[in-house]
Short mmCIF file of C-alpha atoms and ligand atoms in Angstrom, two decimals:
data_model
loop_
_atom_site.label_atom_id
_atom_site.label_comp_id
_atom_site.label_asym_id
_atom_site.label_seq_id
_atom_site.Cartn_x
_atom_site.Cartn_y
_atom_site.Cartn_z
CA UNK M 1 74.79 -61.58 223.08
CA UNK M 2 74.90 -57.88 221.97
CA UNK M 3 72.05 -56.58 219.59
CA UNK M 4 72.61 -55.48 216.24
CA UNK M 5 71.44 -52.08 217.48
CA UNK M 6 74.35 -52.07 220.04
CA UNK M 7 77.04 -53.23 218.14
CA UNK M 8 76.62 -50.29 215.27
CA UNK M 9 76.66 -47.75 217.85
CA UNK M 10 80.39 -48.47 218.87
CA UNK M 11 83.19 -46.66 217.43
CA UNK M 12 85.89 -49.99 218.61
CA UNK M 13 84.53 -52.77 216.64
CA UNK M 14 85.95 -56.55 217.76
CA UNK M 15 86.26 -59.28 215.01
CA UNK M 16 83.17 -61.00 216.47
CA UNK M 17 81.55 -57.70 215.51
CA UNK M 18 82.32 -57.86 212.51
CA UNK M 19 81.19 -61.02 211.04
CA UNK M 20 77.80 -60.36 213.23
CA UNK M 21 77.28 -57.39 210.79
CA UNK M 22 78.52 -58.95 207.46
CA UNK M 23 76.02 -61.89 208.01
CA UNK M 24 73.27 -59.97 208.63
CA UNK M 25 70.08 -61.18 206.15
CA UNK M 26 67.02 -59.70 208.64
CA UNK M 27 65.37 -56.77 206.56
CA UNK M 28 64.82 -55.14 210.30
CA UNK M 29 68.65 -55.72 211.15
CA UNK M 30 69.89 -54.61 207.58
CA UNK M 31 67.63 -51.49 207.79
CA UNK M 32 69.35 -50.61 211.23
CA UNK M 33 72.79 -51.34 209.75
CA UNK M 34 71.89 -49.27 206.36
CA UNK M 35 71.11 -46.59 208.54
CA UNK M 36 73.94 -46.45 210.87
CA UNK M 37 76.79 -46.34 208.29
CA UNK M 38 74.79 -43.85 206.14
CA UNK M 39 74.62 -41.07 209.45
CA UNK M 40 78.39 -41.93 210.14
CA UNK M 41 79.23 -41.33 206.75
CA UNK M 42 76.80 -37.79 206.91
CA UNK M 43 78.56 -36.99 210.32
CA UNK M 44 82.37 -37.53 209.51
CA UNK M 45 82.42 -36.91 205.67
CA UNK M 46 79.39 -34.70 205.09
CA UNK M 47 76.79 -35.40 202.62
CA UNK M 48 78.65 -34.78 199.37
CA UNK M 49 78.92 -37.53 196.60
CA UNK M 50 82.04 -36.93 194.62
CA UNK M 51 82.57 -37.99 190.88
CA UNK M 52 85.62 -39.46 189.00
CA UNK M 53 84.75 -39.80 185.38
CA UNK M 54 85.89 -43.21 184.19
CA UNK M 55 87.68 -43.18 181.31
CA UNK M 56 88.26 -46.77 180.18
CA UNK M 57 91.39 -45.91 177.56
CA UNK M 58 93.15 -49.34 176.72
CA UNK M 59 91.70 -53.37 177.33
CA UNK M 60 95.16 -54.15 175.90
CA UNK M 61 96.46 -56.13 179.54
CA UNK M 62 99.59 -58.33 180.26
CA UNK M 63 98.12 -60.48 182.79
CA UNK M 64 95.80 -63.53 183.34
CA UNK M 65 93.72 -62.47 186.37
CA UNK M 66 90.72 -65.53 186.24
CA UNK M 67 88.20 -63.35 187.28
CA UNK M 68 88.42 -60.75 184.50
CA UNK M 69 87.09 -60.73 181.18
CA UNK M 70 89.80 -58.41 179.52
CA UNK M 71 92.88 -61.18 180.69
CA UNK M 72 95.66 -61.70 178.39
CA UNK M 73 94.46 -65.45 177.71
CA UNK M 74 90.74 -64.02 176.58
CA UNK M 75 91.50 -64.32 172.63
CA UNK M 76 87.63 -63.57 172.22
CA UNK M 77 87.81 -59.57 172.77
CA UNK M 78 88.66 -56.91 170.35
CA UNK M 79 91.55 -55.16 171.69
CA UNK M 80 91.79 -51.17 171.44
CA UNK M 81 94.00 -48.14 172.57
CA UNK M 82 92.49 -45.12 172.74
CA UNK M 83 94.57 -42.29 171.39
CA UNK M 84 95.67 -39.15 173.02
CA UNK M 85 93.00 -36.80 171.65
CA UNK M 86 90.34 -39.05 172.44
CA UNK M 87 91.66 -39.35 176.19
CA UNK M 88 92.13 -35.71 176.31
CA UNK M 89 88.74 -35.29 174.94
CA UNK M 90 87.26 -37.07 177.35
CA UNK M 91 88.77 -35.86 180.23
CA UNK M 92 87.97 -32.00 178.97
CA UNK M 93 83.62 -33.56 178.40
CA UNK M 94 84.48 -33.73 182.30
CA UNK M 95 85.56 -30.66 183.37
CA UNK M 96 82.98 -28.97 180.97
CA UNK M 97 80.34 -30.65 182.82
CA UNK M 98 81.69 -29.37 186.31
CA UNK M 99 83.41 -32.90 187.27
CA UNK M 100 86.48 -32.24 189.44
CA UNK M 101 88.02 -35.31 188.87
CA UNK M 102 88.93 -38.27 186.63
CA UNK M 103 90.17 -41.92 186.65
CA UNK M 104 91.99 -43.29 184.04
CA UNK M 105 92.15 -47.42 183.74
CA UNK M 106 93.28 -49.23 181.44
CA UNK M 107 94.88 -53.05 181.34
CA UNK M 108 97.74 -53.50 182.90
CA UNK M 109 100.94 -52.69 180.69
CA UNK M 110 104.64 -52.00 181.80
CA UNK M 111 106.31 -51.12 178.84
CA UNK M 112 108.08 -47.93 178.34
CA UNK M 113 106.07 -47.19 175.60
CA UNK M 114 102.79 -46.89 177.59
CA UNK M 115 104.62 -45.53 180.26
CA UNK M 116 105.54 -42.57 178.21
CA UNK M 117 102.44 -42.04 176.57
CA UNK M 118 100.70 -42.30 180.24
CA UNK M 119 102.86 -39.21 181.72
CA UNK M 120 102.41 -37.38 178.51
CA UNK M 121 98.47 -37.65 178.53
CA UNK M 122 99.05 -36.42 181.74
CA UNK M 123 100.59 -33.47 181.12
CA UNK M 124 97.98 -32.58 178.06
CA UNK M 125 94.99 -33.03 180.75
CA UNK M 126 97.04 -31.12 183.48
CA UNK M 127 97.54 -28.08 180.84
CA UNK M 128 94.31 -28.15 179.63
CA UNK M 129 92.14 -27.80 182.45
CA UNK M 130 93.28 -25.28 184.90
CA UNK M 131 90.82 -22.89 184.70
CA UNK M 132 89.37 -19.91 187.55
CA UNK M 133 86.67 -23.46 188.32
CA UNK M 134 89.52 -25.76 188.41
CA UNK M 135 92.66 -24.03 189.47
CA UNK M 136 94.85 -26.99 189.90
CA UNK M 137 93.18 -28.71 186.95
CA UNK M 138 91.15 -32.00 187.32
CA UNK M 139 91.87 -33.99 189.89
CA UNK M 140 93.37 -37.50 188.62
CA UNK M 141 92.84 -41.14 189.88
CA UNK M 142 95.46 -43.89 188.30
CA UNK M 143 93.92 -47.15 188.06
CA UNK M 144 97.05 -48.79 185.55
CA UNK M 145 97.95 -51.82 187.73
CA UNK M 146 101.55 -52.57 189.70
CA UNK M 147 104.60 -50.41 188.33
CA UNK M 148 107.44 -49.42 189.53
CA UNK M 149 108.41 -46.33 192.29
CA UNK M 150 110.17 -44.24 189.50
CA UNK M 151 106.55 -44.77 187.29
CA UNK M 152 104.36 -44.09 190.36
CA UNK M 153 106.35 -40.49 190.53
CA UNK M 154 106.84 -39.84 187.38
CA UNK M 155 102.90 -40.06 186.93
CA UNK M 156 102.31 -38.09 189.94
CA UNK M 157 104.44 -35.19 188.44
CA UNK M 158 103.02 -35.41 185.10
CA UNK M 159 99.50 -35.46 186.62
CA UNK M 160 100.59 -31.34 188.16
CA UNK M 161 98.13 -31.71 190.71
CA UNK M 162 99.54 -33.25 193.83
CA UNK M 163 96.78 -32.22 195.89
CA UNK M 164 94.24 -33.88 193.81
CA UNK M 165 96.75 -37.23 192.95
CA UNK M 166 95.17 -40.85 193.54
CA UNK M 167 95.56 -44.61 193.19
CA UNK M 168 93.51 -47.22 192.97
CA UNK M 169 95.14 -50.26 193.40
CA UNK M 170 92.54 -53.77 194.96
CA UNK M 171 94.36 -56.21 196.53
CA UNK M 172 91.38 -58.13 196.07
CA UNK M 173 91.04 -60.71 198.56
CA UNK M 174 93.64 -60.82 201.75
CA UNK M 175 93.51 -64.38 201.92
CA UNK M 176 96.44 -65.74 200.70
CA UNK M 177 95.16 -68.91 199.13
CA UNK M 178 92.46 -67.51 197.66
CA UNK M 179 94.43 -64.98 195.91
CA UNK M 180 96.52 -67.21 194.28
CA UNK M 181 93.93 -69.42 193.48
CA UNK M 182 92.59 -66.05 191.22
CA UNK M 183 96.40 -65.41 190.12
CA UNK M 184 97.40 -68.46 189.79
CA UNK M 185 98.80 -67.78 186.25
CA UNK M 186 102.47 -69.08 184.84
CA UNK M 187 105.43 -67.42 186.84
CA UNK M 188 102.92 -65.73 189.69
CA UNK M 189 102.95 -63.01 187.97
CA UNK M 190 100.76 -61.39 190.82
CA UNK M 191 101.60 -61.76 194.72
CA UNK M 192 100.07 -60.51 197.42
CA UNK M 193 102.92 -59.26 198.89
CA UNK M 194 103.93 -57.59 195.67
CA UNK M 195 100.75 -55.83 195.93
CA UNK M 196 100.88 -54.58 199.75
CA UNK M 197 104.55 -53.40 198.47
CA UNK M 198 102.96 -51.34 195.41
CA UNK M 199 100.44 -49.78 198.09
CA UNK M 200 103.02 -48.40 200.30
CA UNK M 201 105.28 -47.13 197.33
CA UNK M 202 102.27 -45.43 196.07
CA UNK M 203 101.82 -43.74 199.58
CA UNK M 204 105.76 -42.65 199.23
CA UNK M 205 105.01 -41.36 195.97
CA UNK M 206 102.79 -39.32 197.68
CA UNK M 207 98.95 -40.39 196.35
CA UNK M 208 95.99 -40.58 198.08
CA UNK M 209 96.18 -44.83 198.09
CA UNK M 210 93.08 -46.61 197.20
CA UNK M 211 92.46 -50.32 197.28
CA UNK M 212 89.60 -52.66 197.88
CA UNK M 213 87.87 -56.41 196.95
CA UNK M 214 86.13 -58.15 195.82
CA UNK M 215 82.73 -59.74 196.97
CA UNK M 216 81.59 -63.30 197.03
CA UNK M 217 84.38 -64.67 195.50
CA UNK M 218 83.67 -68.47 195.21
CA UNK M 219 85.47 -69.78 198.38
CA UNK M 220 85.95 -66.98 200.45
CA UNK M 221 84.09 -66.72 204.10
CA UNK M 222 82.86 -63.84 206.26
CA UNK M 223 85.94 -64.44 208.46
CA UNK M 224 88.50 -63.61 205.13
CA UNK M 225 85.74 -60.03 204.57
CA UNK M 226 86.74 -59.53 207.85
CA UNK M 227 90.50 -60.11 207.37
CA UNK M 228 90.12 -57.99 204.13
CA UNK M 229 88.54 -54.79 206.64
CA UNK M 230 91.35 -55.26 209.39
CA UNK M 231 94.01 -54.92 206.17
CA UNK M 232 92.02 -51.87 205.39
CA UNK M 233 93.20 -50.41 208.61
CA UNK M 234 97.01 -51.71 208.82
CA UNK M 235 97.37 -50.16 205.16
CA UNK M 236 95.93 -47.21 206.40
CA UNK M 237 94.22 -46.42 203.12
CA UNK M 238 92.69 -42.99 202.14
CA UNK M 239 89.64 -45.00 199.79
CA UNK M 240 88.24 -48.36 199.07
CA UNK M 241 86.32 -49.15 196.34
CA UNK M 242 84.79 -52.52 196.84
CA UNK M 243 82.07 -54.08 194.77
CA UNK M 244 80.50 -57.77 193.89
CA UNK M 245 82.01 -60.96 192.58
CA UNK M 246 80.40 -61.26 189.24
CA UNK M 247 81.31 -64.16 186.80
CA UNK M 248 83.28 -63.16 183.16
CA UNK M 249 81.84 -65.38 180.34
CA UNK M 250 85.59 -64.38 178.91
CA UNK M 251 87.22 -64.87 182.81
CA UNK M 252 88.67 -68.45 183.66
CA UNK M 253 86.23 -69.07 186.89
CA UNK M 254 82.84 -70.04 185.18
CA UNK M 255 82.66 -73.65 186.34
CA UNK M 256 83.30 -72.16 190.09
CA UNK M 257 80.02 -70.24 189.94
CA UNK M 258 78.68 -67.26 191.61
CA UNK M 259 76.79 -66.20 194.53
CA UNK M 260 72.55 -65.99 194.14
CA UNK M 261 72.40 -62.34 192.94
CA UNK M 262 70.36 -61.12 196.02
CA UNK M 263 72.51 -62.59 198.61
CA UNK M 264 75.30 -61.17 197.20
CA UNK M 265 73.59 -57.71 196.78
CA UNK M 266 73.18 -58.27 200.64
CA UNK M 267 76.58 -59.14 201.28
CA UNK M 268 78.10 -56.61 199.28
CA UNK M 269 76.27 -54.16 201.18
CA UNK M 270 76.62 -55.24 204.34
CA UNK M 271 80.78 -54.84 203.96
CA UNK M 272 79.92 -51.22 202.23
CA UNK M 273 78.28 -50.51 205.50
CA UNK M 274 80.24 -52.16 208.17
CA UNK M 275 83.38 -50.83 206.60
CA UNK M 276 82.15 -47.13 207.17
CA UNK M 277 81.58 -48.02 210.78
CA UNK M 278 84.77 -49.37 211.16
CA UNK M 279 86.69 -46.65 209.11
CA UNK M 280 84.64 -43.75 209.24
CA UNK M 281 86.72 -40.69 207.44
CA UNK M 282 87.48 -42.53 204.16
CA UNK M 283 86.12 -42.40 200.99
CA UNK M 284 84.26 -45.32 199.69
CA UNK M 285 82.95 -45.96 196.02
CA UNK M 286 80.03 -47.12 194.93
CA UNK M 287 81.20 -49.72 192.72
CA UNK M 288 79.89 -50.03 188.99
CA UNK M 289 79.47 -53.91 189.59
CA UNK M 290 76.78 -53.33 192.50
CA UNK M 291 74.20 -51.57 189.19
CA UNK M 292 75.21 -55.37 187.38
CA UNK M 293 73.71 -57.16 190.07
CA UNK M 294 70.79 -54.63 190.67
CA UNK M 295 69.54 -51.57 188.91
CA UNK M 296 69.60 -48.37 191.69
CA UNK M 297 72.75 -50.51 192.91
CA UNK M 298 75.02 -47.58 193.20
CA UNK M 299 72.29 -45.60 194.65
CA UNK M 300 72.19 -48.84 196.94
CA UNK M 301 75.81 -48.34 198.15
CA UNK M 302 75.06 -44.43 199.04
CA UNK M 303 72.47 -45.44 201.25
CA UNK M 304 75.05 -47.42 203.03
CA UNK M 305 77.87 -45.24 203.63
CA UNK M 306 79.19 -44.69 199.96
CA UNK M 307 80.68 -41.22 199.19
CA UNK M 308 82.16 -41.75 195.33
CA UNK M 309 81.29 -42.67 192.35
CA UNK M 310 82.66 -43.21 189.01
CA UNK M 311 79.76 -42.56 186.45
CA UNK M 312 81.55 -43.93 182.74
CA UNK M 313 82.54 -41.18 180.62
CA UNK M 314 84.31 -44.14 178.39
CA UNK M 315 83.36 -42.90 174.38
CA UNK M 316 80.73 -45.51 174.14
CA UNK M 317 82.44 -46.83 170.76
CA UNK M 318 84.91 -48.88 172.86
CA UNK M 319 82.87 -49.83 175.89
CA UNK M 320 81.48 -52.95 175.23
CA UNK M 321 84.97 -54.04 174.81
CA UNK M 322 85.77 -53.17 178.24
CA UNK M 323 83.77 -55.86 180.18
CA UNK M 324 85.59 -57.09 183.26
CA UNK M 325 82.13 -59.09 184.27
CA UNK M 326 78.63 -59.80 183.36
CA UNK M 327 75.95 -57.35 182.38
CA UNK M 328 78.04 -54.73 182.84
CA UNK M 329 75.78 -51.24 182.51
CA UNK M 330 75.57 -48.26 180.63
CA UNK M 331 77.01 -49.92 177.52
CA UNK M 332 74.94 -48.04 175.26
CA UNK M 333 74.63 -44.34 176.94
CA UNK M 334 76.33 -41.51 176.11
CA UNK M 335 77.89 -39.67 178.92
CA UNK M 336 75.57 -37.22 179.32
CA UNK M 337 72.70 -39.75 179.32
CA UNK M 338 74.62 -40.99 182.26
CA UNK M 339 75.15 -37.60 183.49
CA UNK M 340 71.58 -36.44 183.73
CA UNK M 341 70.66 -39.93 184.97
CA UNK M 342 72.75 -39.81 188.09
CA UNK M 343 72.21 -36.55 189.20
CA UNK M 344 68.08 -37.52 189.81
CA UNK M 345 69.27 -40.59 191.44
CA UNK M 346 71.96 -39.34 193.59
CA UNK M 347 69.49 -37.13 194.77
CA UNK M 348 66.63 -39.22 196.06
CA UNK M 349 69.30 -40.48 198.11
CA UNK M 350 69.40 -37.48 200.43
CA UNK M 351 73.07 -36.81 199.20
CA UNK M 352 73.89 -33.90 197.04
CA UNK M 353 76.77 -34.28 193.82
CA UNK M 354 79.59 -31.91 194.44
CA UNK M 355 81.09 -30.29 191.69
CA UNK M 356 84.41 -28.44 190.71
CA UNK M 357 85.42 -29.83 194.12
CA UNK M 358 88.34 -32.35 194.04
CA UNK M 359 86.58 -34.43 196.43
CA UNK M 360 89.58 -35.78 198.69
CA UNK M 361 89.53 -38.38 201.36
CA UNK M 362 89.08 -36.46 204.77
CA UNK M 363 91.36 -39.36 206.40
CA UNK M 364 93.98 -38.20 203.70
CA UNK M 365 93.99 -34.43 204.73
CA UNK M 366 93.97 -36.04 208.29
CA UNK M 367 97.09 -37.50 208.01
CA UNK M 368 98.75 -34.93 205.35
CA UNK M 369 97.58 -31.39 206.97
CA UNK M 370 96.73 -30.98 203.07
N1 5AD S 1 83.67 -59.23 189.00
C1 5AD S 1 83.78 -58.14 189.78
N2 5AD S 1 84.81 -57.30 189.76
C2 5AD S 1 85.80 -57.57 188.88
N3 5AD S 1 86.95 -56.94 188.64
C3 5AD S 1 87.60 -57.60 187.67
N4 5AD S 1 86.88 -58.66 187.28
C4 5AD S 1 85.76 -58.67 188.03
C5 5AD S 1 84.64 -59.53 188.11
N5 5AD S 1 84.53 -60.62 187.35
C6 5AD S 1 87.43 -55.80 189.42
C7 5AD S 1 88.73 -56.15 190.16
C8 5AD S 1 89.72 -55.14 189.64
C9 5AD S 1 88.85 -54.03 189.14
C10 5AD S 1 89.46 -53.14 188.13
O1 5AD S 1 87.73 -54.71 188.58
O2 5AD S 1 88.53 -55.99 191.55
O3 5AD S 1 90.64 -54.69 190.61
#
């Protein structure tokens, strides 16, 4: 049987492989894992951590997803919209403070009426933030859910800046039966097919595509984590952003439990790092959900091969509405609490925060020439 030590030094990676590394639990054998995905992130995407300031704008959401604490069914949460100014606000704290990009997310909503007020957002952020730092404005991530082609580009033109344009989008588990079982709501209003669908329309619409899972869902083996990597590859994505399974006291999976916090922790970071072995040039976040299980947690995933992260720059009025899970962090801080924070800890990581930089996926300017 191959070592640990041989099998992170390959660049082809068999499926075998691949649940060997996710089920690593030796400290020795996690070190050597750790250490391999964080020098093939330093040798094919540098040593720059890129930010996307979060801005959390709306917990309003159409849909019943189990796991999540903002569903439609949750009757137990304030709902709240931020308005334009406040958005715009936001996203200027962030260029102020040198960030080259944002991410909007909100629930998911289809109607026209977000729609519109979506693309003209948009267009406020786009004219307000070109500047001789930023001189195709801040770069923009969409995290709004599944709409439809004509949305996708009529967000990408409001947004001006095609070269900074992204997407996240999780399909969340690749197993079929377990997603359902986490969508299982009336009508299906989620399918996974639907969702591979919204991934390649996004690509059409021409955005950098992001997806990812989730970690440690109850039911779901190192052979599906696997399953969930090789869809990584066949939807060719530019980023992932993956991050633990946490239970929502207002979600609809409490009686199906969660994972022992440090296994997870380990599990979570073993994917983080066998991902960047198997998919090198990407960008990866460090999800907010790996500082709920663990504080440093972020600072955990750029030790193993992270490259992104989203520090919350969510006006801290409206944020402890916008719990998707447990113990969610930096409830209380002010952004530039947060700010100041990261900086020292991104740091003592080795890695250095790039700023004014829009921070795209190398694999995307790989396969664009952009
Ligand atoms: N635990 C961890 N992640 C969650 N998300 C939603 N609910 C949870 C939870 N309970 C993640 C989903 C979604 C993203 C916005 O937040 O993966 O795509």
């Amino acid at each position: 049987m191959k070592s640990i030590t041989e099998i992170v030094k390959q660049t082809e990676f068999s499926d075998e492989d691949i649940v060997r590394l996710l089920a690593i639990t030796d400290p020795t054998e996690a070190e050597i894992l750790r250490q391999a995905a964080y020098d093939r992130a330093t040798h094919t995407v540098g040593n720059n951590v890129y930010y996307r300031g979060l801005i959390e704008f709306s917990n309003i959401c159409t849909l019943d997803c189990r796991y999540c604490g903002i569903r439609k069914s949750n009757h137990a949460v304030p709902r709240y919209e931020l308005d334009k100014e406040t958005i715009v606000n936001a996203a200027l704290w962030a260029a102020t403070n040198h960030y080259g990009s944002i991410c909007l997310q909100s629930g998911e909503r289809r109607d026209p009426k977000f729609i519109a007020f979506v693309t003209d957002v948009l267009k406020t952020i786009h004219e307000k933030t070109v500047s001789p730092e930023l001189p195709n404005g801040l770069g923009i991530t969409l995290s709004l859910g599944e709409q439809s082609f004509e949305v996708y580009k009529q967000w990408a033109q409001a947004s001006g800046n095609p070269i900074g344009l992204r997407y996240l989008l999780r399909f969340e588990t690749s197993n079929p039966k377990l997603f359902d079982h986490l969508h299982h709501a009336p009508g299906r209003e989620k399918a996974l097919q639907r969702r591979y669908q919204a991934l390649a329309d996004l690509r059409r619409a021409g955005y950098q595509v992001g997806s990812g899972v989730m970690i440690g869902i109850p039911g779901q083996t190192l052979q599906d984590l696997c399953q969930d990597i090789r869809t990584f590859q066949k939807l060719d994505l530019d980023m992932i952003g993956m991050g633990p399974y946490i239970t929502s006291e207002g979600g609809d999976m409490l009686g199906e439990g969660m994972m022992e916090e440090k296994a997870l922790m380990r599990l979570s970071l073993n994917m983080i790092a066998t991902t960047r072995l198997v998919i090198p040039d990407i960008n990866i976040a460090a999800a907010t959900a790996l500082h709920a299980l663990e504080e440093n947690g972020r600072e955990k995933g750029i030790l193993h091969g992270c490259n992104v992260i989203m520090p919350n720059i969510t006006p801290r009025i409206v944020r402890k509405n916008y719990q998707l899970y447990a113990n969610k962090p930096f409830i209380e801080q002010e952004p530039s609490d947060t700010n100041l924070y990261l900086q020292q800890s991104i740091q003592k990581t080795g890695r250095t925060v790039a700023l004014n930089v829009l921070g795209s996926s190398k694999h995307w300017k790989l396969r664009t020439g952009l």
